């Protein structure tokens, strides 16, 4: 799976952030790091995309934030998944799984020429 970074598909950053926060509260750098490490370096989320996404998720009520101290002793804004955000994640995961299955049907199809 290693190779050059992949472009995150439009509309998928939100679900990736919600999934990350489902593991527990985290700060922006921690979210980006977890996505990069978990994807074997394929997803490298830039600050210019991550922080607007976090603000958008807060505005929707799916995430809240507050200041705390990181594992290295620095103060940072930590983001927390709300119950509404957890429900949205469940819905988004179900829809994503349906999408992947449907794409598989089409891409594997040997239908009429």
CSV table of N, CA, C and O in Angstrom, one decimal:
chain,number,residue,atom,x,y,z
A,1,UNK,N,0.8,-1.2,0.0
A,1,UNK,CA,0.0,0.0,0.0
A,1,UNK,C,0.9,1.3,0.0
A,1,UNK,O,0.4,2.3,-0.2
A,2,UNK,N,2.1,1.1,0.3
A,2,UNK,CA,3.0,2.3,0.3
A,2,UNK,C,3.2,2.8,-1.1
A,2,UNK,O,3.1,2.1,-2.1
A,3,UNK,N,3.4,4.1,-1.2
A,3,UNK,CA,3.6,4.8,-2.5
A,3,UNK,C,3.4,6.3,-2.2
A,3,UNK,O,3.5,6.7,-1.1
A,4,UNK,N,3.2,7.0,-3.3
A,4,UNK,CA,3.0,8.4,-3.1
A,4,UNK,C,1.7,8.7,-2.4
A,4,UNK,O,0.8,7.9,-2.5
A,5,UNK,N,1.6,9.8,-1.7
A,5,UNK,CA,0.3,10.1,-0.9
A,5,UNK,C,-0.8,10.2,-1.9
A,5,UNK,O,-0.7,10.5,-3.1
A,6,UNK,N,-2.0,9.8,-1.4
A,6,UNK,CA,-3.2,9.8,-2.2
A,6,UNK,C,-4.0,11.1,-1.9
A,6,UNK,O,-4.0,11.6,-0.8
A,7,UNK,N,-4.7,11.5,-2.9
A,7,UNK,CA,-5.6,12.7,-2.7
A,7,UNK,C,-6.8,12.2,-2.0
A,7,UNK,O,-7.4,11.1,-2.4
A,8,UNK,N,-7.2,12.8,-0.9
A,8,UNK,CA,-8.4,12.4,-0.2
A,8,UNK,C,-9.6,12.8,-1.0
A,8,UNK,O,-9.7,14.0,-1.5
A,9,UNK,N,-10.5,11.9,-1.3
A,9,UNK,CA,-11.7,12.1,-2.1
A,9,UNK,C,-12.6,13.2,-1.5
A,9,UNK,O,-12.8,13.2,-0.3
A,10,UNK,N,-13.1,14.0,-2.4
A,10,UNK,CA,-14.0,15.1,-1.9
A,10,UNK,C,-15.1,14.5,-1.0
A,10,UNK,O,-15.7,13.5,-1.4
A,11,UNK,N,-15.4,15.0,0.1
A,11,UNK,CA,-16.4,14.6,1.0
A,11,UNK,C,-16.0,13.5,2.0
A,11,UNK,O,-16.8,13.1,2.8
A,12,UNK,N,-14.8,13.0,1.9
A,12,UNK,CA,-14.4,11.9,2.8
A,12,UNK,C,-13.6,12.4,4.0
A,12,UNK,O,-13.4,11.6,4.9
A,13,UNK,N,-13.0,13.6,4.0
A,13,UNK,CA,-12.2,14.0,5.1
A,13,UNK,C,-13.1,14.1,6.4
A,13,UNK,O,-12.6,13.7,7.4
A,14,UNK,N,-14.3,14.5,6.3
A,14,UNK,CA,-15.2,14.5,7.5
A,14,UNK,C,-15.3,13.1,8.2
A,14,UNK,O,-15.1,13.0,9.4
A,15,UNK,N,-15.5,12.1,7.4
A,15,UNK,CA,-15.7,10.8,7.9
A,15,UNK,C,-14.4,10.3,8.5
A,15,UNK,O,-14.3,9.6,9.5
A,16,UNK,N,-13.2,10.6,7.9
A,16,UNK,CA,-11.9,10.3,8.4
A,16,UNK,C,-11.7,10.9,9.8
A,16,UNK,O,-11.2,10.3,10.7
A,17,UNK,N,-12.0,12.2,9.9
A,17,UNK,CA,-11.8,12.9,11.1
A,17,UNK,C,-12.8,12.3,12.2
A,17,UNK,O,-12.3,12.1,13.4
A,18,UNK,N,-14.0,12.1,11.9
A,18,UNK,CA,-15.0,11.5,12.9
A,18,UNK,C,-14.5,10.2,13.3
A,18,UNK,O,-14.5,9.8,14.5
A,19,UNK,N,-14.0,9.3,12.4
A,19,UNK,CA,-13.5,8.0,12.8
A,19,UNK,C,-12.3,8.2,13.7
A,19,UNK,O,-12.2,7.4,14.7
A,20,UNK,N,-11.4,9.1,13.4
A,20,UNK,CA,-10.2,9.3,14.3
A,20,UNK,C,-10.7,9.7,15.7
A,20,UNK,O,-10.2,9.2,16.7
A,21,UNK,N,-11.6,10.6,15.8
A,21,UNK,CA,-12.1,11.1,17.1
A,21,UNK,C,-13.0,10.0,17.8
A,21,UNK,O,-13.2,10.1,19.0
A,22,UNK,N,-13.5,9.0,17.1
A,22,UNK,CA,-14.2,7.9,17.8
A,22,UNK,C,-13.3,7.1,18.7
A,22,UNK,O,-13.8,6.5,19.6
A,23,UNK,N,-12.0,7.3,18.5
A,23,UNK,CA,-11.0,6.6,19.4
A,23,UNK,C,-10.7,7.4,20.6
A,23,UNK,O,-10.1,6.9,21.5
A,24,UNK,N,-11.2,8.7,20.7
A,24,UNK,CA,-10.9,9.5,21.8
A,24,UNK,C,-10.6,10.9,21.4
A,24,UNK,O,-10.2,11.1,20.2
A,25,UNK,N,-10.6,11.8,22.3
A,25,UNK,CA,-10.3,13.2,22.0
A,25,UNK,C,-8.8,13.3,21.5
A,25,UNK,O,-8.0,12.5,21.8
A,26,UNK,N,-8.6,14.3,20.6
A,26,UNK,CA,-7.3,14.5,20.0
A,26,UNK,C,-7.2,15.9,19.5
A,26,UNK,O,-8.1,16.6,19.3
A,27,UNK,N,-5.9,16.3,19.4
A,27,UNK,CA,-5.6,17.7,18.8
A,27,UNK,C,-5.3,17.5,17.3
A,27,UNK,O,-5.2,16.4,16.8
A,28,UNK,N,-5.3,18.7,16.6
A,28,UNK,CA,-5.2,18.6,15.2
A,28,UNK,C,-4.0,17.8,14.7
A,28,UNK,O,-4.1,17.0,13.8
A,29,UNK,N,-2.8,18.1,15.3
A,29,UNK,CA,-1.6,17.4,14.8
A,29,UNK,C,-1.8,15.9,15.1
A,29,UNK,O,-1.4,15.1,14.2
A,30,UNK,N,-2.4,15.5,16.2
A,30,UNK,CA,-2.6,14.1,16.5
A,30,UNK,C,-3.5,13.4,15.5
A,30,UNK,O,-3.3,12.3,15.2
A,31,UNK,N,-4.6,14.2,15.1
A,31,UNK,CA,-5.5,13.6,14.1
A,31,UNK,C,-4.8,13.4,12.8
A,31,UNK,O,-4.9,12.3,12.2
A,32,UNK,N,-4.0,14.4,12.3
A,32,UNK,CA,-3.3,14.2,11.1
A,32,UNK,C,-2.3,13.1,11.2
A,32,UNK,O,-2.1,12.3,10.2
A,33,UNK,N,-1.6,13.0,12.3
A,33,UNK,CA,-0.6,11.9,12.5
A,33,UNK,C,-1.2,10.5,12.4
A,33,UNK,O,-0.7,9.6,11.8
A,34,UNK,N,-2.4,10.4,13.1
A,34,UNK,CA,-3.0,9.1,13.2
A,34,UNK,C,-3.5,8.7,11.8
A,34,UNK,O,-3.3,7.5,11.4
A,35,UNK,N,-4.1,9.6,11.0
A,35,UNK,CA,-4.5,9.3,9.7
A,35,UNK,C,-3.3,8.9,8.8
A,35,UNK,O,-3.4,8.0,8.0
A,36,UNK,N,-2.2,9.6,8.9
A,36,UNK,CA,-1.0,9.3,8.1
A,36,UNK,C,-0.5,7.9,8.5
A,36,UNK,O,-0.2,7.1,7.6
A,37,UNK,N,-0.3,7.7,9.8
A,37,UNK,CA,0.2,6.4,10.2
A,37,UNK,C,-0.7,5.2,9.9
A,37,UNK,O,-0.2,4.2,9.4
A,38,UNK,N,-2.0,5.4,10.1
A,38,UNK,CA,-2.9,4.3,9.9
A,38,UNK,C,-3.1,4.0,8.4
A,38,UNK,O,-3.4,2.8,8.1
A,39,UNK,N,-2.9,5.0,7.6
A,39,UNK,CA,-3.0,4.7,6.1
A,39,UNK,C,-1.7,4.4,5.5
A,39,UNK,O,-1.6,4.3,4.2
A,40,UNK,N,-0.7,4.1,6.3
A,40,UNK,CA,0.6,3.7,5.8
A,40,UNK,C,1.2,4.9,4.9
A,40,UNK,O,1.7,4.6,3.8
A,41,UNK,N,1.0,6.1,5.4
A,41,UNK,CA,1.5,7.3,4.8
A,41,UNK,C,0.7,7.7,3.5
A,41,UNK,O,1.1,8.7,2.9
A,42,UNK,N,-0.4,7.1,3.2
A,42,UNK,CA,-1.1,7.4,2.0
A,42,UNK,C,-1.9,8.7,2.2
A,42,UNK,O,-2.1,9.5,1.2
A,43,UNK,N,-2.5,8.9,3.4
A,43,UNK,CA,-3.2,10.1,3.7
A,43,UNK,C,-2.4,11.1,4.5
A,43,UNK,O,-2.1,10.9,5.6
A,44,UNK,N,-2.0,12.2,3.8
A,44,UNK,CA,-1.2,13.2,4.5
A,44,UNK,C,-2.1,14.5,4.5
A,44,UNK,O,-2.1,15.2,3.5
A,45,UNK,N,-2.8,14.7,5.5
A,45,UNK,CA,-3.8,15.8,5.6
A,45,UNK,C,-3.1,17.1,6.0
A,45,UNK,O,-2.4,17.2,7.1
A,46,UNK,N,-3.2,18.1,5.2
A,46,UNK,CA,-2.6,19.4,5.4
A,46,UNK,C,-3.4,20.2,6.4
A,46,UNK,O,-4.6,20.1,6.4
A,47,UNK,N,-2.8,21.1,7.1
A,47,UNK,CA,-3.5,22.0,8.0
A,47,UNK,C,-4.6,22.8,7.3
A,47,UNK,O,-5.6,23.0,7.9
A,48,UNK,N,-4.3,23.2,6.1
A,48,UNK,CA,-5.2,24.0,5.3
A,48,UNK,C,-6.5,23.3,5.0
A,48,UNK,O,-7.5,23.9,4.6
A,49,UNK,N,-6.5,22.0,5.1
A,49,UNK,CA,-7.7,21.2,4.9
A,49,UNK,C,-8.3,20.7,6.2
A,49,UNK,O,-9.5,20.7,6.4
A,50,UNK,N,-7.4,20.3,7.2
A,50,UNK,CA,-7.9,19.8,8.4
A,50,UNK,C,-8.7,20.8,9.3
A,50,UNK,O,-9.7,20.5,9.8
A,51,UNK,N,-8.1,21.9,9.5
A,51,UNK,CA,-8.7,22.9,10.5
A,51,UNK,C,-10.1,23.4,10.0
A,51,UNK,O,-11.0,23.5,10.7
A,52,UNK,N,-10.2,23.7,8.7
A,52,UNK,CA,-11.5,24.1,8.2
A,52,UNK,C,-12.5,22.9,8.4
A,52,UNK,O,-13.7,23.2,8.7
A,53,UNK,N,-12.1,21.7,8.2
A,53,UNK,CA,-13.0,20.5,8.4
A,53,UNK,C,-13.4,20.5,9.9
A,53,UNK,O,-14.6,20.2,10.2
A,54,UNK,N,-12.5,20.7,10.8
A,54,UNK,CA,-12.8,20.6,12.2
A,54,UNK,C,-13.8,21.7,12.6
A,54,UNK,O,-14.7,21.5,13.3
A,55,UNK,N,-13.6,22.9,12.0
A,55,UNK,CA,-14.6,24.0,12.3
A,55,UNK,C,-15.9,23.7,11.7
A,55,UNK,O,-17.0,23.9,12.3
A,56,UNK,N,-16.0,23.1,10.5
A,56,UNK,CA,-17.2,22.7,9.9
A,56,UNK,C,-17.9,21.6,10.7
A,56,UNK,O,-19.1,21.7,11.0
A,57,UNK,N,-17.2,20.6,11.3
A,57,UNK,CA,-17.8,19.6,12.1
A,57,UNK,C,-18.3,20.2,13.4
A,57,UNK,O,-19.3,19.7,13.9
A,58,UNK,N,-17.6,21.2,14.0
A,58,UNK,CA,-18.0,21.8,15.2
A,58,UNK,C,-19.3,22.6,14.9
A,58,UNK,O,-20.3,22.5,15.7
A,59,UNK,N,-19.4,23.3,13.8
A,59,UNK,CA,-20.6,24.0,13.4
A,59,UNK,C,-21.8,23.1,13.3
A,59,UNK,O,-22.9,23.5,13.6
A,60,UNK,N,-21.6,21.9,12.8
A,60,UNK,CA,-22.7,20.9,12.6
A,60,UNK,C,-23.1,20.3,13.9
A,60,UNK,O,-24.0,19.5,14.0
A,61,UNK,N,-22.3,20.5,15.0
A,61,UNK,CA,-22.6,19.9,16.3
A,61,UNK,C,-22.0,18.5,16.4
A,61,UNK,O,-22.4,17.8,17.4
A,62,UNK,N,-21.2,18.0,15.5
A,62,UNK,CA,-20.6,16.7,15.6
A,62,UNK,C,-19.4,16.6,16.4
A,62,UNK,O,-19.0,15.5,16.8
A,63,UNK,N,-18.7,17.7,16.6
A,63,UNK,CA,-17.5,17.8,17.4
A,63,UNK,C,-17.5,19.0,18.3
A,63,UNK,O,-18.1,20.0,17.9
A,64,UNK,N,-16.9,18.9,19.5
A,64,UNK,CA,-16.7,20.0,20.4
A,64,UNK,C,-15.2,20.2,20.6
A,64,UNK,O,-14.5,19.2,20.3
A,65,UNK,N,-14.8,21.3,21.1
A,65,UNK,CA,-13.4,21.5,21.4
A,65,UNK,C,-13.1,22.2,22.7
A,65,UNK,O,-14.0,22.9,23.2
A,66,UNK,N,-11.9,22.0,23.2
A,66,UNK,CA,-11.5,22.7,24.4
A,66,UNK,C,-10.0,22.6,24.5
A,66,UNK,O,-9.4,21.7,24.0
A,67,UNK,N,-9.4,23.5,25.3
A,67,UNK,CA,-8.0,23.5,25.5
A,67,UNK,C,-7.5,22.5,26.5
A,67,UNK,O,-8.2,22.4,27.6
A,68,UNK,N,-6.4,21.9,26.3
A,68,UNK,CA,-5.8,20.9,27.2
A,68,UNK,C,-4.3,20.8,26.9
A,68,UNK,O,-3.8,21.5,26.0
A,69,UNK,N,-3.6,20.0,27.7
A,69,UNK,CA,-2.2,19.8,27.5
A,69,UNK,C,-1.9,18.5,26.8
A,69,UNK,O,-2.5,17.5,27.1
A,70,UNK,N,-1.0,18.6,25.8
A,70,UNK,CA,-0.6,17.4,25.0
A,70,UNK,C,0.3,16.5,25.8
A,70,UNK,O,0.8,16.9,26.9
A,71,UNK,N,0.6,15.3,25.3
A,71,UNK,CA,1.5,14.4,25.9
A,71,UNK,C,3.0,15.0,26.0
A,71,UNK,O,3.8,14.5,26.8
A,72,UNK,N,3.3,16.0,25.2
A,72,UNK,CA,4.6,16.6,25.3
A,72,UNK,C,4.6,17.9,26.2
A,72,UNK,O,5.5,18.6,26.3
A,73,UNK,N,3.4,18.2,26.9
A,73,UNK,CA,3.3,19.3,27.8
A,73,UNK,C,2.9,20.6,27.1
A,73,UNK,O,3.0,21.6,27.8
A,74,UNK,N,2.6,20.6,25.9
A,74,UNK,CA,2.2,21.8,25.2
A,74,UNK,C,0.7,22.0,25.2
A,74,UNK,O,-0.1,21.0,25.2
A,75,UNK,N,0.2,23.2,25.3
A,75,UNK,CA,-1.2,23.5,25.3
A,75,UNK,C,-1.7,23.4,23.8
A,75,UNK,O,-1.1,23.9,22.9
A,76,UNK,N,-2.9,22.7,23.6
A,76,UNK,CA,-3.4,22.6,22.3
A,76,UNK,C,-5.0,22.4,22.4
A,76,UNK,O,-5.5,22.1,23.5
A,77,UNK,N,-5.6,22.8,21.3
A,77,UNK,CA,-7.1,22.6,21.3
A,77,UNK,C,-7.3,21.1,21.0
A,77,UNK,O,-6.8,20.6,20.0
A,78,UNK,N,-8.1,20.5,21.8
A,78,UNK,CA,-8.5,19.1,21.6
A,78,UNK,C,-9.9,19.0,21.1
A,78,UNK,O,-10.8,19.8,21.6
A,79,UNK,N,-10.2,18.1,20.3
A,79,UNK,CA,-11.5,17.9,19.6
A,79,UNK,C,-12.1,16.6,20.2
A,79,UNK,O,-11.4,15.6,20.3
A,80,UNK,N,-13.4,16.7,20.4
A,80,UNK,CA,-14.2,15.6,21.0
A,80,UNK,C,-15.4,15.2,20.1
A,80,UNK,O,-16.1,16.2,19.7
A,81,UNK,N,-15.6,14.0,19.9
A,81,UNK,CA,-16.8,13.6,19.2
A,81,UNK,C,-18.0,13.7,20.1
A,81,UNK,O,-18.0,13.2,21.2
A,82,UNK,N,-19.1,14.3,19.6
A,82,UNK,CA,-20.4,14.4,20.3
A,82,UNK,C,-21.2,13.1,20.0
A,82,UNK,O,-20.9,12.4,19.1
A,83,UNK,N,-22.3,12.9,20.8
A,83,UNK,CA,-23.2,11.8,20.5
A,83,UNK,C,-23.8,12.0,19.1
A,83,UNK,O,-23.9,11.0,18.3
A,84,UNK,N,-24.1,13.2,18.6
A,84,UNK,CA,-24.6,13.5,17.3
A,84,UNK,C,-23.5,13.1,16.3
A,84,UNK,O,-23.8,12.5,15.2
A,85,UNK,N,-22.3,13.4,16.6
A,85,UNK,CA,-21.2,13.0,15.7
A,85,UNK,C,-21.0,11.5,15.6
A,85,UNK,O,-20.7,11.0,14.5
A,86,UNK,N,-21.2,10.8,16.7
A,86,UNK,CA,-21.1,9.4,16.6
A,86,UNK,C,-22.2,8.8,15.8
A,86,UNK,O,-21.9,7.9,15.0
A,87,UNK,N,-23.4,9.3,15.9
A,87,UNK,CA,-24.5,8.9,15.0
A,87,UNK,C,-24.2,9.1,13.5
A,87,UNK,O,-24.4,8.3,12.7
A,88,UNK,N,-23.7,10.3,13.3
A,88,UNK,CA,-23.3,10.7,11.9
A,88,UNK,C,-22.2,9.7,11.4
A,88,UNK,O,-22.3,9.3,10.2
A,89,UNK,N,-21.3,9.4,12.2
A,89,UNK,CA,-20.2,8.5,11.8
A,89,UNK,C,-20.8,7.1,11.4
A,89,UNK,O,-20.4,6.5,10.4
A,90,UNK,N,-21.7,6.6,12.2
A,90,UNK,CA,-22.3,5.3,11.9
A,90,UNK,C,-23.1,5.4,10.6
A,90,UNK,O,-23.0,4.4,9.8
A,91,UNK,N,-23.8,6.5,10.4
A,91,UNK,CA,-24.5,6.6,9.1
A,91,UNK,C,-23.6,6.7,7.9
A,91,UNK,O,-23.7,6.0,6.9
A,92,UNK,N,-22.5,7.5,8.1
A,92,UNK,CA,-21.5,7.7,7.0
A,92,UNK,C,-20.8,6.4,6.7
A,92,UNK,O,-20.5,6.1,5.5
A,93,UNK,N,-20.5,5.6,7.7
A,93,UNK,CA,-19.8,4.3,7.5
A,93,UNK,C,-20.7,3.4,6.8
A,93,UNK,O,-20.2,2.6,5.9
A,94,UNK,N,-22.0,3.3,7.1
A,94,UNK,CA,-22.9,2.4,6.4
A,94,UNK,C,-23.0,2.9,4.9
A,94,UNK,O,-23.0,2.0,4.0
A,95,UNK,N,-23.1,4.2,4.7
A,95,UNK,CA,-23.2,4.6,3.3
A,95,UNK,C,-21.9,4.4,2.5
A,95,UNK,O,-21.9,4.0,1.4
A,96,UNK,N,-20.8,4.6,3.2
A,96,UNK,CA,-19.5,4.3,2.6
A,96,UNK,C,-19.4,2.8,2.2
A,96,UNK,O,-18.9,2.5,1.1
A,97,UNK,N,-19.8,1.9,3.1
A,97,UNK,CA,-19.7,0.5,2.8
A,97,UNK,C,-20.6,0.1,1.6
A,97,UNK,O,-20.2,-0.7,0.8
A,98,UNK,N,-21.8,0.7,1.5
A,98,UNK,CA,-22.7,0.5,0.4
A,98,UNK,C,-22.0,1.0,-0.9
A,98,UNK,O,-22.1,0.3,-1.9
A,99,UNK,N,-21.4,2.1,-0.8
A,99,UNK,CA,-20.7,2.7,-2.0
A,99,UNK,C,-19.6,1.8,-2.5
A,99,UNK,O,-19.4,1.6,-3.7
A,100,UNK,N,-18.8,1.3,-1.6
A,100,UNK,CA,-17.6,0.4,-1.9
A,100,UNK,C,-18.1,-0.8,-2.6
A,100,UNK,O,-17.6,-1.3,-3.6
A,101,UNK,N,-19.2,-1.4,-2.0
A,101,UNK,CA,-19.8,-2.6,-2.6
A,101,UNK,C,-20.3,-2.4,-4.0
A,101,UNK,O,-20.0,-3.1,-5.0
A,102,UNK,N,-21.0,-1.3,-4.2
A,102,UNK,CA,-21.6,-0.9,-5.5
A,102,UNK,C,-20.4,-0.7,-6.5
A,102,UNK,O,-20.5,-1.1,-7.7
A,103,UNK,N,-19.4,0.0,-6.1
A,103,UNK,CA,-18.3,0.3,-7.0
A,103,UNK,C,-17.6,-1.0,-7.4
A,103,UNK,O,-17.2,-1.2,-8.6
A,104,UNK,N,-17.5,-1.9,-6.4
A,104,UNK,CA,-16.9,-3.3,-6.7
A,104,UNK,C,-17.7,-4.0,-7.8
A,104,UNK,O,-17.2,-4.6,-8.7
A,105,UNK,N,-19.1,-4.0,-7.6
A,105,UNK,CA,-19.9,-4.6,-8.6
A,105,UNK,C,-19.7,-4.1,-10.0
A,105,UNK,O,-19.5,-4.8,-11.0
A,106,UNK,N,-19.6,-2.8,-10.1
A,106,UNK,CA,-19.4,-2.1,-11.4
A,106,UNK,C,-18.0,-2.4,-12.0
A,106,UNK,O,-17.9,-2.8,-13.2
A,107,UNK,N,-17.0,-2.2,-11.2
A,107,UNK,CA,-15.6,-2.4,-11.7
A,107,UNK,C,-15.3,-3.8,-12.0
A,107,UNK,O,-14.4,-4.1,-12.8
A,108,UNK,N,-15.9,-4.8,-11.3
A,108,UNK,CA,-15.7,-6.2,-11.6
A,108,UNK,C,-16.6,-6.8,-12.6
A,108,UNK,O,-16.5,-7.9,-13.0
A,109,UNK,N,-17.5,-6.0,-13.1
A,109,UNK,CA,-18.5,-6.4,-14.1
A,109,UNK,C,-17.9,-6.8,-15.4
A,109,UNK,O,-17.0,-6.1,-15.9
A,110,UNK,N,-18.3,-7.9,-16.0
A,110,UNK,CA,-17.9,-8.3,-17.3
A,110,UNK,C,-19.2,-8.2,-18.2
A,110,UNK,O,-19.3,-8.9,-19.2
A,111,UNK,N,-20.1,-7.3,-17.9
A,111,UNK,CA,-21.3,-7.2,-18.6
A,111,UNK,C,-21.2,-7.1,-20.1
A,111,UNK,O,-20.1,-7.1,-20.7
A,112,UNK,N,-22.3,-7.0,-20.8
A,112,UNK,CA,-22.3,-7.0,-22.3
A,112,UNK,C,-21.4,-5.8,-22.9
A,112,UNK,O,-21.4,-4.8,-22.3
A,113,UNK,N,-20.8,-6.1,-24.0
A,113,UNK,CA,-19.9,-5.1,-24.6
A,113,UNK,C,-20.7,-4.2,-25.5
A,113,UNK,O,-21.7,-4.4,-26.0
